[in-house]
PDB file of C-alpha atoms in Angstrom:
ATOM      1  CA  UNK A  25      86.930 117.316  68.429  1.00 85.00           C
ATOM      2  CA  UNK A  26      89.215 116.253  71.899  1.00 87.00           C
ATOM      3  CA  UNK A  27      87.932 116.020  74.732  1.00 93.00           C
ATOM      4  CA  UNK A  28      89.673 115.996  78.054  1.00 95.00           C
ATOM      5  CA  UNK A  29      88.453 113.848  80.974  1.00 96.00           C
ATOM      6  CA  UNK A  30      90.039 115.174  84.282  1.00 98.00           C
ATOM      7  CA  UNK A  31      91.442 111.720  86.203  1.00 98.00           C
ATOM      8  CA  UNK A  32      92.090 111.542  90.483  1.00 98.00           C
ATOM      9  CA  UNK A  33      94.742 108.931  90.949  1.00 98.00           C
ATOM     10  CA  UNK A  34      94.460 107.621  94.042  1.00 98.00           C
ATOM     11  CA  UNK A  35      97.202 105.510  94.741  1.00 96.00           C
ATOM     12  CA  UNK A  36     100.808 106.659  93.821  1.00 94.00           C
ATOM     13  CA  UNK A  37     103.593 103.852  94.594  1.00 94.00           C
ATOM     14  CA  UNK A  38     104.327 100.629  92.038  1.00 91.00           C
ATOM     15  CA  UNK A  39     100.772 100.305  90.394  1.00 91.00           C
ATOM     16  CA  UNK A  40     100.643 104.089  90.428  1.00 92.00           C
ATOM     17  CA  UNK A  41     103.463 104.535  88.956  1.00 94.00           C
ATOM     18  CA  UNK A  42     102.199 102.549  86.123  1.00 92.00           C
ATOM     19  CA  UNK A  43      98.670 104.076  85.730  1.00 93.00           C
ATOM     20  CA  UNK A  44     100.304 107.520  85.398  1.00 95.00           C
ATOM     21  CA  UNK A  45     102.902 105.987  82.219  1.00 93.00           C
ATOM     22  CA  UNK A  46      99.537 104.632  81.190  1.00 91.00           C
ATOM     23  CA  UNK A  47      97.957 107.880  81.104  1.00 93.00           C
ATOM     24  CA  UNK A  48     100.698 110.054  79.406  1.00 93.00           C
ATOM     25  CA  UNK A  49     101.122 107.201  76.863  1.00 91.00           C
ATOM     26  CA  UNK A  50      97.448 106.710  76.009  1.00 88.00           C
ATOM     27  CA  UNK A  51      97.450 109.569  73.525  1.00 85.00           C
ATOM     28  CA  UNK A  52     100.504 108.406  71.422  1.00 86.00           C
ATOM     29  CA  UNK A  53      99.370 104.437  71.578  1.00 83.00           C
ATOM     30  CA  UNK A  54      95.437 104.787  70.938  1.00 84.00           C
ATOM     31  CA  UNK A  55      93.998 107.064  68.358  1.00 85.00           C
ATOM     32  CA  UNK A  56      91.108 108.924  70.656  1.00 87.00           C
ATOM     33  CA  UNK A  57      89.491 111.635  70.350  1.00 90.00           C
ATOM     34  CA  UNK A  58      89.296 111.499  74.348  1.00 92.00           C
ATOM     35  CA  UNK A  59      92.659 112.570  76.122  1.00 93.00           C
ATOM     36  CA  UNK A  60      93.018 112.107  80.066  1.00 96.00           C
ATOM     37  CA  UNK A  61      94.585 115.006  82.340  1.00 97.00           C
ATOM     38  CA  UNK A  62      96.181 114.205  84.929  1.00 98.00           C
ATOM     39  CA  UNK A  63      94.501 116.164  87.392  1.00 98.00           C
ATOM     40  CA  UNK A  64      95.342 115.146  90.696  1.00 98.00           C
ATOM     41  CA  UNK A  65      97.185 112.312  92.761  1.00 98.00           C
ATOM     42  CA  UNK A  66      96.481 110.611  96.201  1.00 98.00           C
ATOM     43  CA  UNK A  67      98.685 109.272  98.752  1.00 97.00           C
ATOM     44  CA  UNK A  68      98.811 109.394 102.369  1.00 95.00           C
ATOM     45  CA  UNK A  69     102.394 110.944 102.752  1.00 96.00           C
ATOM     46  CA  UNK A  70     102.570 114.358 101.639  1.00 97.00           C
ATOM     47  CA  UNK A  71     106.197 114.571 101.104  1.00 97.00           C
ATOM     48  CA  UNK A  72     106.287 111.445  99.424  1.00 97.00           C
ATOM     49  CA  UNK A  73     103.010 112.159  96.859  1.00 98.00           C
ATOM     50  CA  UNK A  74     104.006 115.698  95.949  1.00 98.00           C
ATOM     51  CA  UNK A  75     107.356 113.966  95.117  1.00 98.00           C
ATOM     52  CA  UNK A  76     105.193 111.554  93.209  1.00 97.00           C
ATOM     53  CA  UNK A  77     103.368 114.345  91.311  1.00 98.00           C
ATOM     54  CA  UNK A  78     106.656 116.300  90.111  1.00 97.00           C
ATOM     55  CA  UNK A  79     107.966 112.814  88.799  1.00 97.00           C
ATOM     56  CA  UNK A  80     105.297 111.313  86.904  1.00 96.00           C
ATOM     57  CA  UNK A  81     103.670 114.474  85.406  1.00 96.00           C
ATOM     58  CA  UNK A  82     100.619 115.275  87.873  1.00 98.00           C
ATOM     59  CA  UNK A  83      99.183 118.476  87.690  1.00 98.00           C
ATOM     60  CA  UNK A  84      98.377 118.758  91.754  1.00 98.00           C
ATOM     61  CA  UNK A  85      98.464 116.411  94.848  1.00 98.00           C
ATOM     62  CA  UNK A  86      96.091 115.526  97.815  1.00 98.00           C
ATOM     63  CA  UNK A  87      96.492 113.760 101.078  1.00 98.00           C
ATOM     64  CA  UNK A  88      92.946 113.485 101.177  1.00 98.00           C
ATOM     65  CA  UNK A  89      91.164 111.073  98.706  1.00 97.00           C
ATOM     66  CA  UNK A  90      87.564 112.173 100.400  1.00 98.00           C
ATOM     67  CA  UNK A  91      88.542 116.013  99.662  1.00 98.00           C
ATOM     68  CA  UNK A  92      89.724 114.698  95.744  1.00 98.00           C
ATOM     69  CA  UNK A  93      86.131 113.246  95.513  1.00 98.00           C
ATOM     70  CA  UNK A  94      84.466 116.209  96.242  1.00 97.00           C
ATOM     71  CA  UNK A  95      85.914 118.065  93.666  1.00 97.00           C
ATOM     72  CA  UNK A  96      83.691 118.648  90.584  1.00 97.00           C
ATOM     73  CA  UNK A  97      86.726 118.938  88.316  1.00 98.00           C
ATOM     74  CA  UNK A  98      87.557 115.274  88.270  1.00 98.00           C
ATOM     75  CA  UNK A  99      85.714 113.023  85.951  1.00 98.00           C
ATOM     76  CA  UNK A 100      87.297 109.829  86.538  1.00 97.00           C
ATOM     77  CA  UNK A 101      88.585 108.314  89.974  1.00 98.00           C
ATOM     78  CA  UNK A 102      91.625 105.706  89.518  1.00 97.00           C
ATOM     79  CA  UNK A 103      92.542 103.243  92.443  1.00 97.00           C
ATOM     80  CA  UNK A 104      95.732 101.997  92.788  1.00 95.00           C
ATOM     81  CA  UNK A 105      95.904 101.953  96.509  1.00 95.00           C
ATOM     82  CA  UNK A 106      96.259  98.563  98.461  1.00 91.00           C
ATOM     83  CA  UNK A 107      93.052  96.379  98.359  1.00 89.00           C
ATOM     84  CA  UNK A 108      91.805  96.901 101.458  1.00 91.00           C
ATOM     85  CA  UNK A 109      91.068 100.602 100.676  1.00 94.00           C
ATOM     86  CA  UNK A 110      89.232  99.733  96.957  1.00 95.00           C
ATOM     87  CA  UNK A 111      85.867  99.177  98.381  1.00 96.00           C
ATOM     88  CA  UNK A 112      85.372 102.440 100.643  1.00 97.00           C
ATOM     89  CA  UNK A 113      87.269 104.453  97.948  1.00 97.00           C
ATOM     90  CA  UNK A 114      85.001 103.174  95.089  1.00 97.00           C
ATOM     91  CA  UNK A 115      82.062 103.675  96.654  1.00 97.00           C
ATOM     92  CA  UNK A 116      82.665 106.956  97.602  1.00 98.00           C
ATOM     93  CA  UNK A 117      83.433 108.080  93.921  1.00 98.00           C
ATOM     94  CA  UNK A 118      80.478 106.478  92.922  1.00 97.00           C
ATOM     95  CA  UNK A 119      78.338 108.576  94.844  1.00 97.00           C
ATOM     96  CA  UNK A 120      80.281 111.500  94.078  1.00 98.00           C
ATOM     97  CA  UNK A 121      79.202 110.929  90.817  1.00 97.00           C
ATOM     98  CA  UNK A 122      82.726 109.888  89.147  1.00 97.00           C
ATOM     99  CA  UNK A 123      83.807 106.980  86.948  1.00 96.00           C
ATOM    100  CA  UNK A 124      85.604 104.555  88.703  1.00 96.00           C
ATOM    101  CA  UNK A 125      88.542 102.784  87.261  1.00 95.00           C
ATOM    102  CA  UNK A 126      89.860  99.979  89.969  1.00 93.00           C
ATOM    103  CA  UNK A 127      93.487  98.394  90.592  1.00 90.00           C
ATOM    104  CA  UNK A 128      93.142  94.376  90.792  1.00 88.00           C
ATOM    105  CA  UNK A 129      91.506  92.823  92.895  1.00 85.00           C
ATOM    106  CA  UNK A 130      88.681  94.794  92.447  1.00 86.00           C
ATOM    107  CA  UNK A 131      87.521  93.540  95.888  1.00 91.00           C
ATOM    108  CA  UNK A 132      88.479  91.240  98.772  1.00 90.00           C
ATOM    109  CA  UNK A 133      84.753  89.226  98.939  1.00 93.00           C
ATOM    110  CA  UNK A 134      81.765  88.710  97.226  1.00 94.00           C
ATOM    111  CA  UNK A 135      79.685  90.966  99.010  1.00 96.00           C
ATOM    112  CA  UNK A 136      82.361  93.442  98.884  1.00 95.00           C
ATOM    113  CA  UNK A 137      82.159  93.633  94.972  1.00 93.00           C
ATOM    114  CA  UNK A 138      78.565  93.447  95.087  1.00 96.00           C
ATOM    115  CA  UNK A 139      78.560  96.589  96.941  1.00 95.00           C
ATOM    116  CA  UNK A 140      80.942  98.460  94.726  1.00 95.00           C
ATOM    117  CA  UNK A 141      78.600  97.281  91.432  1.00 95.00           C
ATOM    118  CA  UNK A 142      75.755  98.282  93.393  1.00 95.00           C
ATOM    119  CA  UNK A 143      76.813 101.909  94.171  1.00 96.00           C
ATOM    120  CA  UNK A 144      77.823 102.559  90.588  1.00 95.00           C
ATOM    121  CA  UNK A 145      74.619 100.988  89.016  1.00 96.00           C
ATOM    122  CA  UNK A 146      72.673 103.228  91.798  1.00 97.00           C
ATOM    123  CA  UNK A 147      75.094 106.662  90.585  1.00 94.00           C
ATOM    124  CA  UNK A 148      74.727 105.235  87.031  1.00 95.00           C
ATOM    125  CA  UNK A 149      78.442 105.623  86.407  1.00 94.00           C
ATOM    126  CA  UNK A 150      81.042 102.972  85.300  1.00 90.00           C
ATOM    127  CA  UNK A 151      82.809 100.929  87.296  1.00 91.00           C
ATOM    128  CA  UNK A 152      85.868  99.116  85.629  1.00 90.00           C
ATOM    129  CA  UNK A 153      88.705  97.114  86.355  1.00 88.00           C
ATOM    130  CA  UNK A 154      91.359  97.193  83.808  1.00 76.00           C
ATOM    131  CA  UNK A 155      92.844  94.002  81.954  1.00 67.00           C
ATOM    132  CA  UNK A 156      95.778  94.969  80.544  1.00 62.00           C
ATOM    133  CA  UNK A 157      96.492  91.821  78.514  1.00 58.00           C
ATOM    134  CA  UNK A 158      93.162  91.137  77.103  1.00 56.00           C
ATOM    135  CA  UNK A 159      93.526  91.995  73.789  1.00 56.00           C
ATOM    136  CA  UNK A 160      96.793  90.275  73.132  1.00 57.00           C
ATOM    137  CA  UNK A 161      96.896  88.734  70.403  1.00 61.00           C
ATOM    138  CA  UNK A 162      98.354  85.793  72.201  1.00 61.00           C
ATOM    139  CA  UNK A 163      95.362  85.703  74.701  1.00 53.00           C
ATOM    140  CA  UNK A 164      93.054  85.212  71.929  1.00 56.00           C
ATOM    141  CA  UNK A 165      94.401  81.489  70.699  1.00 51.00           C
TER     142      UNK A 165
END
């Protein structure tokens, strides 16, 4: 049985750009029997993310990444956005009850990250920060 996890990218320029090849190549590279949809992508300019959206295979855009946190069709909540905005953005998912998958740096302090952990721990929800490189097999020597 697939299931389909409904993802909010947040976030739509270079690392953006990446997250959403990441997303339509996950089913071909990984056997899962989880499959992300592309739900929804963030950005601040709206001609600039709905051109986003028609070129990397979005479903819908937002100008609004409080409004796409609301929604109780998203599952997952992606930043990609500059790291000044992770922290505010994460927290926010988390108590809007979403998994949150976070761009590096996941935060610009200490106490910054702390609060991110602590509002996912608090929402019980996963907070993650993605390593792309970790399981090379060169990595492991």
């Amino acid at each position: 049985m697939v299931r389909k996890v409904n993802v909010a990218l947040i976030g739509h320029r270079f690392m953006g750009k990446a997250h959403s090849n990441a997303y339509r190549q996950m089913p071909r590279f990984f056997d899962s029997t989880t499959i992300p949809v592309m739900k929804v992508i963030c950005g601040r300019n709206e001609e600039d993310v709905k051109k986003a959206a028609a070129n990397l295979g979005w479903e819908e855009w937002s100008t609004s990444w409080e409004d796409v946190l609301q929604r109780k069709d998203i599952d997952v909540v992606d930043i990609s956005t500059p790291g000044d905005l992770h922290t505010p953005i994460a927290i926010a998912a988390a108590k809007a009850g979403k998994v949150v998958f976070c761009e590096k740096p996941l935060a610009n302090t200490v106490a910054e990250c702390e609060e991110m952990v602590g509002a996912a721990r608090a929402a019980r929800k996963t907070l993650a920060v993605g390593h792309m490189c970790r399981f090379y097999p060169v990595r492991e020597a």
